[in-house]
Amino acid sequence: MAFAIFYFKDKTVEVGKISWMTTNDQQQCPKVITQCPDLEEEDGWMEIKWDIKGRKKSDSPAFFPAKVLMVGDNYSDLCRKRQEFIMGENIWQEATKRKCKLNSKWEDVEEEDHEVPPKKVGQKSVCAEKESANQMVEEPKKQLANKISSELTNSNEESSDEEQLPRNWSAAQKKVEELQRELKGDHGKQILHAMRELPAVVATLKEIIDKITVQISTPASTWSSPTSSVDGPVSAPTSPQVLSDTDDMVPLTPGCDVKVPRLKLNYLRTASSALYIGDLAVLIYGKDTLSNSSLTGKQSGTHKDVESKQPLDNTKLDAILAHAQAKFPDTTMQDVRRIIRQKCNNISYVKKVNEMKS
């Protein structure tokens, strides 16, 4: 045996040569050590001459007390055993199996040598430190795993069953989808509104057909006498029933003094509230009035040098507002005023362009 593992009194563990021991200690040292010596007892310490540089000083003794933990010929193996001892492992425990074959050719008996593990002395502190370190590492792992599982559970509960958007979609794409859904909803409302108006349209067509039929079947003597003029063309006979029918004028709202032709009211465009309110303003005020008027009759700061326009009749304006809110419940007074203001500006601009062309 050329090398040994030495345990010094200052709890230093080193691998060194057998020659570090005295001759008497070399003769008394067992060649095979099967268990850890009692490191707490005062007996069994050997005088070891440690020749490592920096260990020996001028005033230090030549020999240091130590105990032999293990002997062997393989230096690398003893270094590995030294590291295992420092980590708190039992380097002497080896389970050996021995197989004995009896004279009988029918039976094989295995004998196992059960060795009682030696008591670990002086290693309790090392094992306790190792266990505490393992607990400190395992606890953050468990907390992290629990946090991840809870986040996954919450995300699964919040996801909708009807529509699950991919995670890589941007906020802009989600906004586009919301706008598309709103457009679809508005389109459906317009379709329902048009279907509700179908009976009125059918009734109007029937009335027109009935009036044309009555006009054709009426004798010529009941028509108004045609007026002739030398300079102008001869006017065609007109049915007095169509011109004198006062039942065609209906109020915009019940009890309102503002009345409009029922047929023209039913023919207004209803694709959107803006189109309907604009056409209704033209029907009530007329294009000439709208082109020369404004809501308040005042000019803005940028048009102070321009002559002020006449304000629109507030009675008719209130009637348009009440009728628009009854037909389009979501419409506000600001919306109606804005639509009429735009209508006045558009008609005025078209009129100016036509005057410049002419």
mmCIF file with all atom_site columns, C-alpha atoms in Angstrom, residues 51-247:
data_model
loop_
_atom_site.group_PDB
_atom_site.id
_atom_site.type_symbol
_atom_site.label_atom_id
_atom_site.label_alt_id
_atom_site.label_comp_id
_atom_site.label_asym_id
_atom_site.label_entity_id
_atom_site.label_seq_id
_atom_site.pdbx_PDB_ins_code
_atom_site.Cartn_x
_atom_site.Cartn_y
_atom_site.Cartn_z
_atom_site.occupancy
_atom_site.B_iso_or_equiv
_atom_site.pdbx_formal_charge
_atom_site.auth_seq_id
_atom_site.auth_comp_id
_atom_site.auth_asym_id
_atom_site.auth_atom_id
_atom_site.pdbx_PDB_model_num
ATOM 1   C CA . ASP A 1 51  ? 5.651    17.840  3.948   1.00 0.00 ? 51  ASP A CA 1
ATOM 2   C CA . ILE A 1 52  ? 3.190    20.133  2.121   1.00 0.00 ? 52  ILE A CA 1
ATOM 3   C CA . LYS A 1 53  ? 4.634    23.598  1.576   1.00 0.00 ? 53  LYS A CA 1
ATOM 4   C CA . GLY A 1 54  ? 3.089    26.292  3.731   1.00 0.00 ? 54  GLY A CA 1
ATOM 5   C CA . ARG A 1 55  ? 1.864    23.764  6.302   1.00 0.00 ? 55  ARG A CA 1
ATOM 6   C CA . LYS A 1 56  ? 5.060    23.543  8.300   1.00 0.00 ? 56  LYS A CA 1
ATOM 7   C CA . LYS A 1 57  ? 6.377    26.676  9.903   1.00 0.00 ? 57  LYS A CA 1
ATOM 8   C CA . SER A 1 58  ? 9.509    27.391  11.845  1.00 0.00 ? 58  SER A CA 1
ATOM 9   C CA . ASP A 1 59  ? 7.697    27.273  15.185  1.00 0.00 ? 59  ASP A CA 1
ATOM 10  C CA . SER A 1 60  ? 5.302    24.423  14.283  1.00 0.00 ? 60  SER A CA 1
ATOM 11  C CA . PRO A 1 61  ? 5.950    20.792  15.273  1.00 0.00 ? 61  PRO A CA 1
ATOM 12  C CA . ALA A 1 62  ? 7.511    18.385  12.783  1.00 0.00 ? 62  ALA A CA 1
ATOM 13  C CA . PHE A 1 63  ? 4.677    15.830  13.178  1.00 0.00 ? 63  PHE A CA 1
ATOM 14  C CA . PHE A 1 64  ? 0.902    16.312  13.224  1.00 0.00 ? 64  PHE A CA 1
ATOM 15  C CA . PRO A 1 65  ? -1.645   13.970  14.885  1.00 0.00 ? 65  PRO A CA 1
ATOM 16  C CA . ALA A 1 66  ? -3.926   12.213  12.380  1.00 0.00 ? 66  ALA A CA 1
ATOM 17  C CA . LYS A 1 67  ? -5.967   9.067   11.854  1.00 0.00 ? 67  LYS A CA 1
ATOM 18  C CA . VAL A 1 68  ? -5.928   6.816   8.789   1.00 0.00 ? 68  VAL A CA 1
ATOM 19  C CA . LEU A 1 69  ? -9.327   6.523   7.080   1.00 0.00 ? 69  LEU A CA 1
ATOM 20  C CA . MET A 1 70  ? -8.371   4.271   4.160   1.00 0.00 ? 70  MET A CA 1
ATOM 21  C CA . VAL A 1 71  ? -5.271   2.854   2.437   1.00 0.00 ? 71  VAL A CA 1
ATOM 22  C CA . GLY A 1 72  ? -4.745   1.834   -1.183  1.00 0.00 ? 72  GLY A CA 1
ATOM 23  C CA . ASP A 1 73  ? -2.459   1.794   -4.200  1.00 0.00 ? 73  ASP A CA 1
ATOM 24  C CA . ASN A 1 74  ? -4.621   3.949   -6.521  1.00 0.00 ? 74  ASN A CA 1
ATOM 25  C CA . TYR A 1 75  ? -4.058   7.645   -5.774  1.00 0.00 ? 75  TYR A CA 1
ATOM 26  C CA . SER A 1 76  ? -6.989   8.812   -7.940  1.00 0.00 ? 76  SER A CA 1
ATOM 27  C CA . ASP A 1 77  ? -9.391   6.379   -6.283  1.00 0.00 ? 77  ASP A CA 1
ATOM 28  C CA . LEU A 1 78  ? -8.349   7.605   -2.838  1.00 0.00 ? 78  LEU A CA 1
ATOM 29  C CA . CYS A 1 79  ? -8.856   11.233  -3.939  1.00 0.00 ? 79  CYS A CA 1
ATOM 30  C CA . ARG A 1 80  ? -12.404  10.342  -5.052  1.00 0.00 ? 80  ARG A CA 1
ATOM 31  C CA . LYS A 1 81  ? -13.040  8.591   -1.725  1.00 0.00 ? 81  LYS A CA 1
ATOM 32  C CA . ARG A 1 82  ? -11.737  11.684  0.109   1.00 0.00 ? 82  ARG A CA 1
ATOM 33  C CA . GLN A 1 83  ? -14.238  13.893  -1.756  1.00 0.00 ? 83  GLN A CA 1
ATOM 34  C CA . GLU A 1 84  ? -17.096  11.479  -0.978  1.00 0.00 ? 84  GLU A CA 1
ATOM 35  C CA . PHE A 1 85  ? -16.125  11.507  2.716   1.00 0.00 ? 85  PHE A CA 1
ATOM 36  C CA . ILE A 1 86  ? -16.201  15.319  2.757   1.00 0.00 ? 86  ILE A CA 1
ATOM 37  C CA . MET A 1 87  ? -19.699  15.231  1.129   1.00 0.00 ? 87  MET A CA 1
ATOM 38  C CA . GLY A 1 88  ? -20.895  13.021  4.011   1.00 0.00 ? 88  GLY A CA 1
ATOM 39  C CA . GLU A 1 89  ? -21.007  9.650   2.246   1.00 0.00 ? 89  GLU A CA 1
ATOM 40  C CA . ASN A 1 90  ? -19.968  6.310   3.699   1.00 0.00 ? 90  ASN A CA 1
ATOM 41  C CA . ILE A 1 91  ? -16.878  5.273   1.773   1.00 0.00 ? 91  ILE A CA 1
ATOM 42  C CA . TRP A 1 92  ? -16.479  1.925   3.585   1.00 0.00 ? 92  TRP A CA 1
ATOM 43  C CA . GLN A 1 93  ? -19.911  0.423   2.789   1.00 0.00 ? 93  GLN A CA 1
ATOM 44  C CA . GLU A 1 94  ? -19.650  -2.252  0.083   1.00 0.00 ? 94  GLU A CA 1
ATOM 45  C CA . ALA A 1 95  ? -22.283  -4.937  -0.477  1.00 0.00 ? 95  ALA A CA 1
ATOM 46  C CA . THR A 1 96  ? -20.593  -8.088  -1.722  1.00 0.00 ? 96  THR A CA 1
ATOM 47  C CA . LYS A 1 97  ? -22.338  -11.138 -3.077  1.00 0.00 ? 97  LYS A CA 1
ATOM 48  C CA . ARG A 1 98  ? -20.868  -14.613 -3.084  1.00 0.00 ? 98  ARG A CA 1
ATOM 49  C CA . LYS A 1 99  ? -22.335  -17.512 -5.026  1.00 0.00 ? 99  LYS A CA 1
ATOM 50  C CA . CYS A 1 100 ? -21.625  -21.040 -3.755  1.00 0.00 ? 100 CYS A CA 1
ATOM 51  C CA . LYS A 1 101 ? -22.399  -24.163 -5.757  1.00 0.00 ? 101 LYS A CA 1
ATOM 52  C CA . LEU A 1 102 ? -23.091  -27.325 -3.771  1.00 0.00 ? 102 LEU A CA 1
ATOM 53  C CA . ASN A 1 103 ? -22.304  -30.840 -4.862  1.00 0.00 ? 103 ASN A CA 1
ATOM 54  C CA . SER A 1 104 ? -25.919  -31.323 -5.876  1.00 0.00 ? 104 SER A CA 1
ATOM 55  C CA . LYS A 1 105 ? -26.489  -30.392 -9.492  1.00 0.00 ? 105 LYS A CA 1
ATOM 56  C CA . TRP A 1 106 ? -30.090  -29.393 -8.810  1.00 0.00 ? 106 TRP A CA 1
ATOM 57  C CA . GLU A 1 107 ? -29.617  -26.538 -6.352  1.00 0.00 ? 107 GLU A CA 1
ATOM 58  C CA . ASP A 1 108 ? -27.810  -23.204 -6.481  1.00 0.00 ? 108 ASP A CA 1
ATOM 59  C CA . VAL A 1 109 ? -27.579  -21.289 -3.268  1.00 0.00 ? 109 VAL A CA 1
ATOM 60  C CA . GLU A 1 110 ? -26.623  -17.656 -3.066  1.00 0.00 ? 110 GLU A CA 1
ATOM 61  C CA . GLU A 1 111 ? -25.121  -16.370 0.125   1.00 0.00 ? 111 GLU A CA 1
ATOM 62  C CA . GLU A 1 112 ? -25.016  -12.730 0.802   1.00 0.00 ? 112 GLU A CA 1
ATOM 63  C CA . ASP A 1 113 ? -22.737  -11.121 3.268   1.00 0.00 ? 113 ASP A CA 1
ATOM 64  C CA . HIS A 1 114 ? -24.820  -8.619  5.131   1.00 0.00 ? 114 HIS A CA 1
ATOM 65  C CA . GLU A 1 115 ? -22.618  -6.109  6.767   1.00 0.00 ? 115 GLU A CA 1
ATOM 66  C CA . VAL A 1 116 ? -23.943  -3.842  9.437   1.00 0.00 ? 116 VAL A CA 1
ATOM 67  C CA . PRO A 1 117 ? -23.307  -0.281  8.298   1.00 0.00 ? 117 PRO A CA 1
ATOM 68  C CA . PRO A 1 118 ? -20.871  1.354   10.657  1.00 0.00 ? 118 PRO A CA 1
ATOM 69  C CA . LYS A 1 119 ? -21.909  4.305   12.687  1.00 0.00 ? 119 LYS A CA 1
ATOM 70  C CA . LYS A 1 120 ? -21.158  7.626   11.123  1.00 0.00 ? 120 LYS A CA 1
ATOM 71  C CA . VAL A 1 121 ? -19.157  9.554   13.622  1.00 0.00 ? 121 VAL A CA 1
ATOM 72  C CA . GLY A 1 122 ? -18.093  13.095  12.984  1.00 0.00 ? 122 GLY A CA 1
ATOM 73  C CA . GLN A 1 123 ? -20.233  13.326  9.811   1.00 0.00 ? 123 GLN A CA 1
ATOM 74  C CA . LYS A 1 124 ? -23.566  14.388  11.280  1.00 0.00 ? 124 LYS A CA 1
ATOM 75  C CA . SER A 1 125 ? -22.819  18.068  10.783  1.00 0.00 ? 125 SER A CA 1
ATOM 76  C CA . VAL A 1 126 ? -21.847  17.509  7.135   1.00 0.00 ? 126 VAL A CA 1
ATOM 77  C CA . CYS A 1 127 ? -25.051  15.540  6.373   1.00 0.00 ? 127 CYS A CA 1
ATOM 78  C CA . ALA A 1 128 ? -27.224  18.150  8.090   1.00 0.00 ? 128 ALA A CA 1
ATOM 79  C CA . GLU A 1 129 ? -25.694  20.933  6.014   1.00 0.00 ? 129 GLU A CA 1
ATOM 80  C CA . LYS A 1 130 ? -26.257  18.916  2.814   1.00 0.00 ? 130 LYS A CA 1
ATOM 81  C CA . GLU A 1 131 ? -29.925  18.255  3.653   1.00 0.00 ? 131 GLU A CA 1
ATOM 82  C CA . SER A 1 132 ? -30.565  21.925  4.462   1.00 0.00 ? 132 SER A CA 1
ATOM 83  C CA . ALA A 1 133 ? -28.982  22.956  1.163   1.00 0.00 ? 133 ALA A CA 1
ATOM 84  C CA . ASN A 1 134 ? -31.175  20.491  -0.752  1.00 0.00 ? 134 ASN A CA 1
ATOM 85  C CA . GLN A 1 135 ? -34.286  21.843  0.979   1.00 0.00 ? 135 GLN A CA 1
ATOM 86  C CA . MET A 1 136 ? -33.332  25.419  0.087   1.00 0.00 ? 136 MET A CA 1
ATOM 87  C CA . VAL A 1 137 ? -33.062  24.402  -3.577  1.00 0.00 ? 137 VAL A CA 1
ATOM 88  C CA . GLU A 1 138 ? -36.222  22.278  -3.691  1.00 0.00 ? 138 GLU A CA 1
ATOM 89  C CA . GLU A 1 139 ? -38.567  24.844  -2.098  1.00 0.00 ? 139 GLU A CA 1
ATOM 90  C CA . PRO A 1 140 ? -38.128  27.511  -4.846  1.00 0.00 ? 140 PRO A CA 1
ATOM 91  C CA . LYS A 1 141 ? -38.627  24.778  -7.460  1.00 0.00 ? 141 LYS A CA 1
ATOM 92  C CA . LYS A 1 142 ? -41.942  23.743  -5.921  1.00 0.00 ? 142 LYS A CA 1
ATOM 93  C CA . GLN A 1 143 ? -43.122  27.366  -5.625  1.00 0.00 ? 143 GLN A CA 1
ATOM 94  C CA . LEU A 1 144 ? -42.253  28.053  -9.266  1.00 0.00 ? 144 LEU A CA 1
ATOM 95  C CA . ALA A 1 145 ? -44.059  24.909  -10.435 1.00 0.00 ? 145 ALA A CA 1
ATOM 96  C CA . ASN A 1 146 ? -47.192  25.819  -8.438  1.00 0.00 ? 146 ASN A CA 1
ATOM 97  C CA . LYS A 1 147 ? -47.162  29.364  -9.851  1.00 0.00 ? 147 LYS A CA 1
ATOM 98  C CA . ILE A 1 148 ? -46.891  28.122  -13.446 1.00 0.00 ? 148 ILE A CA 1
ATOM 99  C CA . SER A 1 149 ? -49.729  25.622  -12.968 1.00 0.00 ? 149 SER A CA 1
ATOM 100 C CA . SER A 1 150 ? -51.994  28.302  -11.424 1.00 0.00 ? 150 SER A CA 1
ATOM 101 C CA . GLU A 1 151 ? -51.313  30.721  -14.305 1.00 0.00 ? 151 GLU A CA 1
ATOM 102 C CA . LEU A 1 152 ? -52.145  28.033  -16.861 1.00 0.00 ? 152 LEU A CA 1
ATOM 103 C CA . THR A 1 153 ? -55.394  27.252  -15.037 1.00 0.00 ? 153 THR A CA 1
ATOM 104 C CA . ASN A 1 154 ? -56.418  30.928  -14.941 1.00 0.00 ? 154 ASN A CA 1
ATOM 105 C CA . SER A 1 155 ? -55.642  31.415  -18.631 1.00 0.00 ? 155 SER A CA 1
ATOM 106 C CA . ASN A 1 156 ? -57.734  28.369  -19.559 1.00 0.00 ? 156 ASN A CA 1
ATOM 107 C CA . GLU A 1 157 ? -60.705  29.646  -17.526 1.00 0.00 ? 157 GLU A CA 1
ATOM 108 C CA . GLU A 1 158 ? -60.549  33.118  -19.103 1.00 0.00 ? 158 GLU A CA 1
ATOM 109 C CA . SER A 1 159 ? -60.449  31.813  -22.683 1.00 0.00 ? 159 SER A CA 1
ATOM 110 C CA . SER A 1 160 ? -63.838  31.922  -24.435 1.00 0.00 ? 160 SER A CA 1
ATOM 111 C CA . ASP A 1 161 ? -65.427  28.770  -25.845 1.00 0.00 ? 161 ASP A CA 1
ATOM 112 C CA . GLU A 1 162 ? -67.117  30.635  -28.706 1.00 0.00 ? 162 GLU A CA 1
ATOM 113 C CA . GLU A 1 163 ? -64.067  32.456  -30.048 1.00 0.00 ? 163 GLU A CA 1
ATOM 114 C CA . GLN A 1 164 ? -60.409  31.783  -29.170 1.00 0.00 ? 164 GLN A CA 1
ATOM 115 C CA . LEU A 1 165 ? -58.041  34.267  -30.753 1.00 0.00 ? 165 LEU A CA 1
ATOM 116 C CA . PRO A 1 166 ? -54.424  33.227  -31.428 1.00 0.00 ? 166 PRO A CA 1
ATOM 117 C CA . ARG A 1 167 ? -51.978  34.627  -28.893 1.00 0.00 ? 167 ARG A CA 1
ATOM 118 C CA . ASN A 1 168 ? -49.810  36.238  -31.533 1.00 0.00 ? 168 ASN A CA 1
ATOM 119 C CA . TRP A 1 169 ? -52.607  38.503  -32.810 1.00 0.00 ? 169 TRP A CA 1
ATOM 120 C CA . SER A 1 170 ? -51.998  42.191  -32.277 1.00 0.00 ? 170 SER A CA 1
ATOM 121 C CA . ALA A 1 171 ? -54.375  44.629  -30.671 1.00 0.00 ? 171 ALA A CA 1
ATOM 122 C CA . ALA A 1 172 ? -55.053  46.224  -34.052 1.00 0.00 ? 172 ALA A CA 1
ATOM 123 C CA . GLN A 1 173 ? -56.343  42.940  -35.497 1.00 0.00 ? 173 GLN A CA 1
ATOM 124 C CA . LYS A 1 174 ? -58.675  42.481  -32.535 1.00 0.00 ? 174 LYS A CA 1
ATOM 125 C CA . LYS A 1 175 ? -59.979  46.025  -33.038 1.00 0.00 ? 175 LYS A CA 1
ATOM 126 C CA . VAL A 1 176 ? -60.672  45.277  -36.713 1.00 0.00 ? 176 VAL A CA 1
ATOM 127 C CA . GLU A 1 177 ? -62.721  42.219  -35.753 1.00 0.00 ? 177 GLU A CA 1
ATOM 128 C CA . GLU A 1 178 ? -64.753  44.264  -33.277 1.00 0.00 ? 178 GLU A CA 1
ATOM 129 C CA . LEU A 1 179 ? -65.503  46.862  -35.959 1.00 0.00 ? 179 LEU A CA 1
ATOM 130 C CA . GLN A 1 180 ? -66.534  44.118  -38.379 1.00 0.00 ? 180 GLN A CA 1
ATOM 131 C CA . ARG A 1 181 ? -68.959  42.721  -35.821 1.00 0.00 ? 181 ARG A CA 1
ATOM 132 C CA . GLU A 1 182 ? -70.424  46.197  -35.257 1.00 0.00 ? 182 GLU A CA 1
ATOM 133 C CA . LEU A 1 183 ? -70.866  46.687  -39.009 1.00 0.00 ? 183 LEU A CA 1
ATOM 134 C CA . LYS A 1 184 ? -72.623  43.347  -39.264 1.00 0.00 ? 184 LYS A CA 1
ATOM 135 C CA . GLY A 1 185 ? -74.930  44.349  -36.423 1.00 0.00 ? 185 GLY A CA 1
ATOM 136 C CA . ASP A 1 186 ? -75.788  47.691  -38.086 1.00 0.00 ? 186 ASP A CA 1
ATOM 137 C CA . HIS A 1 187 ? -76.418  45.957  -41.412 1.00 0.00 ? 187 HIS A CA 1
ATOM 138 C CA . GLY A 1 188 ? -78.810  43.546  -39.734 1.00 0.00 ? 188 GLY A CA 1
ATOM 139 C CA . LYS A 1 189 ? -80.683  46.455  -38.155 1.00 0.00 ? 189 LYS A CA 1
ATOM 140 C CA . GLN A 1 190 ? -81.017  48.147  -41.541 1.00 0.00 ? 190 GLN A CA 1
ATOM 141 C CA . ILE A 1 191 ? -82.397  44.963  -43.089 1.00 0.00 ? 191 ILE A CA 1
ATOM 142 C CA . LEU A 1 192 ? -84.965  44.610  -40.297 1.00 0.00 ? 192 LEU A CA 1
ATOM 143 C CA . HIS A 1 193 ? -85.929  48.251  -40.666 1.00 0.00 ? 193 HIS A CA 1
ATOM 144 C CA . ALA A 1 194 ? -86.382  47.840  -44.438 1.00 0.00 ? 194 ALA A CA 1
ATOM 145 C CA . MET A 1 195 ? -88.556  44.773  -43.898 1.00 0.00 ? 195 MET A CA 1
ATOM 146 C CA . ARG A 1 196 ? -90.745  46.745  -41.535 1.00 0.00 ? 196 ARG A CA 1
ATOM 147 C CA . GLU A 1 197 ? -91.231  49.418  -44.178 1.00 0.00 ? 197 GLU A CA 1
ATOM 148 C CA . LEU A 1 198 ? -92.231  46.943  -46.902 1.00 0.00 ? 198 LEU A CA 1
ATOM 149 C CA . PRO A 1 199 ? -95.962  46.946  -45.985 1.00 0.00 ? 199 PRO A CA 1
ATOM 150 C CA . ALA A 1 200 ? -96.077  50.749  -46.234 1.00 0.00 ? 200 ALA A CA 1
ATOM 151 C CA . VAL A 1 201 ? -94.360  50.671  -49.634 1.00 0.00 ? 201 VAL A CA 1
ATOM 152 C CA . VAL A 1 202 ? -96.784  48.041  -50.903 1.00 0.00 ? 202 VAL A CA 1
ATOM 153 C CA . ALA A 1 203 ? -99.750  50.076  -49.658 1.00 0.00 ? 203 ALA A CA 1
ATOM 154 C CA . THR A 1 204 ? -98.385  53.182  -51.381 1.00 0.00 ? 204 THR A CA 1
ATOM 155 C CA . LEU A 1 205 ? -98.006  51.328  -54.674 1.00 0.00 ? 205 LEU A CA 1
ATOM 156 C CA . LYS A 1 206 ? -101.561 50.080  -54.424 1.00 0.00 ? 206 LYS A CA 1
ATOM 157 C CA . GLU A 1 207 ? -102.831 53.627  -53.873 1.00 0.00 ? 207 GLU A CA 1
ATOM 158 C CA . ILE A 1 208 ? -100.902 54.907  -56.878 1.00 0.00 ? 208 ILE A CA 1
ATOM 159 C CA . ILE A 1 209 ? -102.322 52.146  -59.069 1.00 0.00 ? 209 ILE A CA 1
ATOM 160 C CA . ASP A 1 210 ? -105.853 52.866  -57.817 1.00 0.00 ? 210 ASP A CA 1
ATOM 161 C CA . LYS A 1 211 ? -105.487 56.575  -58.560 1.00 0.00 ? 211 LYS A CA 1
ATOM 162 C CA . ILE A 1 212 ? -104.166 55.929  -62.048 1.00 0.00 ? 212 ILE A CA 1
ATOM 163 C CA . THR A 1 213 ? -107.055 53.544  -62.665 1.00 0.00 ? 213 THR A CA 1
ATOM 164 C CA . VAL A 1 214 ? -109.582 56.142  -61.431 1.00 0.00 ? 214 VAL A CA 1
ATOM 165 C CA . GLN A 1 215 ? -107.964 58.819  -63.583 1.00 0.00 ? 215 GLN A CA 1
ATOM 166 C CA . ILE A 1 216 ? -108.209 56.668  -66.680 1.00 0.00 ? 216 ILE A CA 1
ATOM 167 C CA . SER A 1 217 ? -111.833 55.682  -66.002 1.00 0.00 ? 217 SER A CA 1
ATOM 168 C CA . THR A 1 218 ? -112.979 59.270  -65.187 1.00 0.00 ? 218 THR A CA 1
ATOM 169 C CA . PRO A 1 219 ? -114.911 60.958  -68.036 1.00 0.00 ? 219 PRO A CA 1
ATOM 170 C CA . ALA A 1 220 ? -113.208 63.806  -69.826 1.00 0.00 ? 220 ALA A CA 1
ATOM 171 C CA . SER A 1 221 ? -116.001 66.224  -68.774 1.00 0.00 ? 221 SER A CA 1
ATOM 172 C CA . THR A 1 222 ? -114.860 66.060  -65.159 1.00 0.00 ? 222 THR A CA 1
ATOM 173 C CA . TRP A 1 223 ? -111.314 67.142  -65.998 1.00 0.00 ? 223 TRP A CA 1
ATOM 174 C CA . SER A 1 224 ? -110.306 70.712  -65.609 1.00 0.00 ? 224 SER A CA 1
ATOM 175 C CA . SER A 1 225 ? -110.530 72.742  -68.797 1.00 0.00 ? 225 SER A CA 1
ATOM 176 C CA . PRO A 1 226 ? -107.109 72.997  -70.395 1.00 0.00 ? 226 PRO A CA 1
ATOM 177 C CA . THR A 1 227 ? -105.626 76.462  -70.575 1.00 0.00 ? 227 THR A CA 1
ATOM 178 C CA . SER A 1 228 ? -103.925 77.503  -73.754 1.00 0.00 ? 228 SER A CA 1
ATOM 179 C CA . SER A 1 229 ? -101.456 80.236  -74.377 1.00 0.00 ? 229 SER A CA 1
ATOM 180 C CA . VAL A 1 230 ? -100.073 81.630  -77.517 1.00 0.00 ? 230 VAL A CA 1
ATOM 181 C CA . ASP A 1 231 ? -96.535  81.837  -76.207 1.00 0.00 ? 231 ASP A CA 1
ATOM 182 C CA . GLY A 1 232 ? -96.450  78.696  -74.053 1.00 0.00 ? 232 GLY A CA 1
ATOM 183 C CA . PRO A 1 233 ? -97.230  75.041  -74.654 1.00 0.00 ? 233 PRO A CA 1
ATOM 184 C CA . VAL A 1 234 ? -100.625 73.597  -73.979 1.00 0.00 ? 234 VAL A CA 1
ATOM 185 C CA . SER A 1 235 ? -100.821 72.008  -70.536 1.00 0.00 ? 235 SER A CA 1
ATOM 186 C CA . ALA A 1 236 ? -101.997 68.428  -70.314 1.00 0.00 ? 236 ALA A CA 1
ATOM 187 C CA . PRO A 1 237 ? -105.216 67.658  -68.471 1.00 0.00 ? 237 PRO A CA 1
ATOM 188 C CA . THR A 1 238 ? -104.651 66.907  -64.808 1.00 0.00 ? 238 THR A CA 1
ATOM 189 C CA . SER A 1 239 ? -106.801 64.875  -62.479 1.00 0.00 ? 239 SER A CA 1
ATOM 190 C CA . PRO A 1 240 ? -108.375 67.150  -59.887 1.00 0.00 ? 240 PRO A CA 1
ATOM 191 C CA . GLN A 1 241 ? -108.456 64.237  -57.495 1.00 0.00 ? 241 GLN A CA 1
ATOM 192 C CA . VAL A 1 242 ? -104.658 64.033  -57.400 1.00 0.00 ? 242 VAL A CA 1
ATOM 193 C CA . LEU A 1 243 ? -104.111 67.758  -56.917 1.00 0.00 ? 243 LEU A CA 1
ATOM 194 C CA . SER A 1 244 ? -106.884 68.376  -54.426 1.00 0.00 ? 244 SER A CA 1
ATOM 195 C CA . ASP A 1 245 ? -106.311 65.374  -52.239 1.00 0.00 ? 245 ASP A CA 1
ATOM 196 C CA . THR A 1 246 ? -105.435 66.940  -48.855 1.00 0.00 ? 246 THR A CA 1
ATOM 197 C CA . ASP A 1 247 ? -105.232 63.550  -47.143 1.00 0.00 ? 247 ASP A CA 1
#
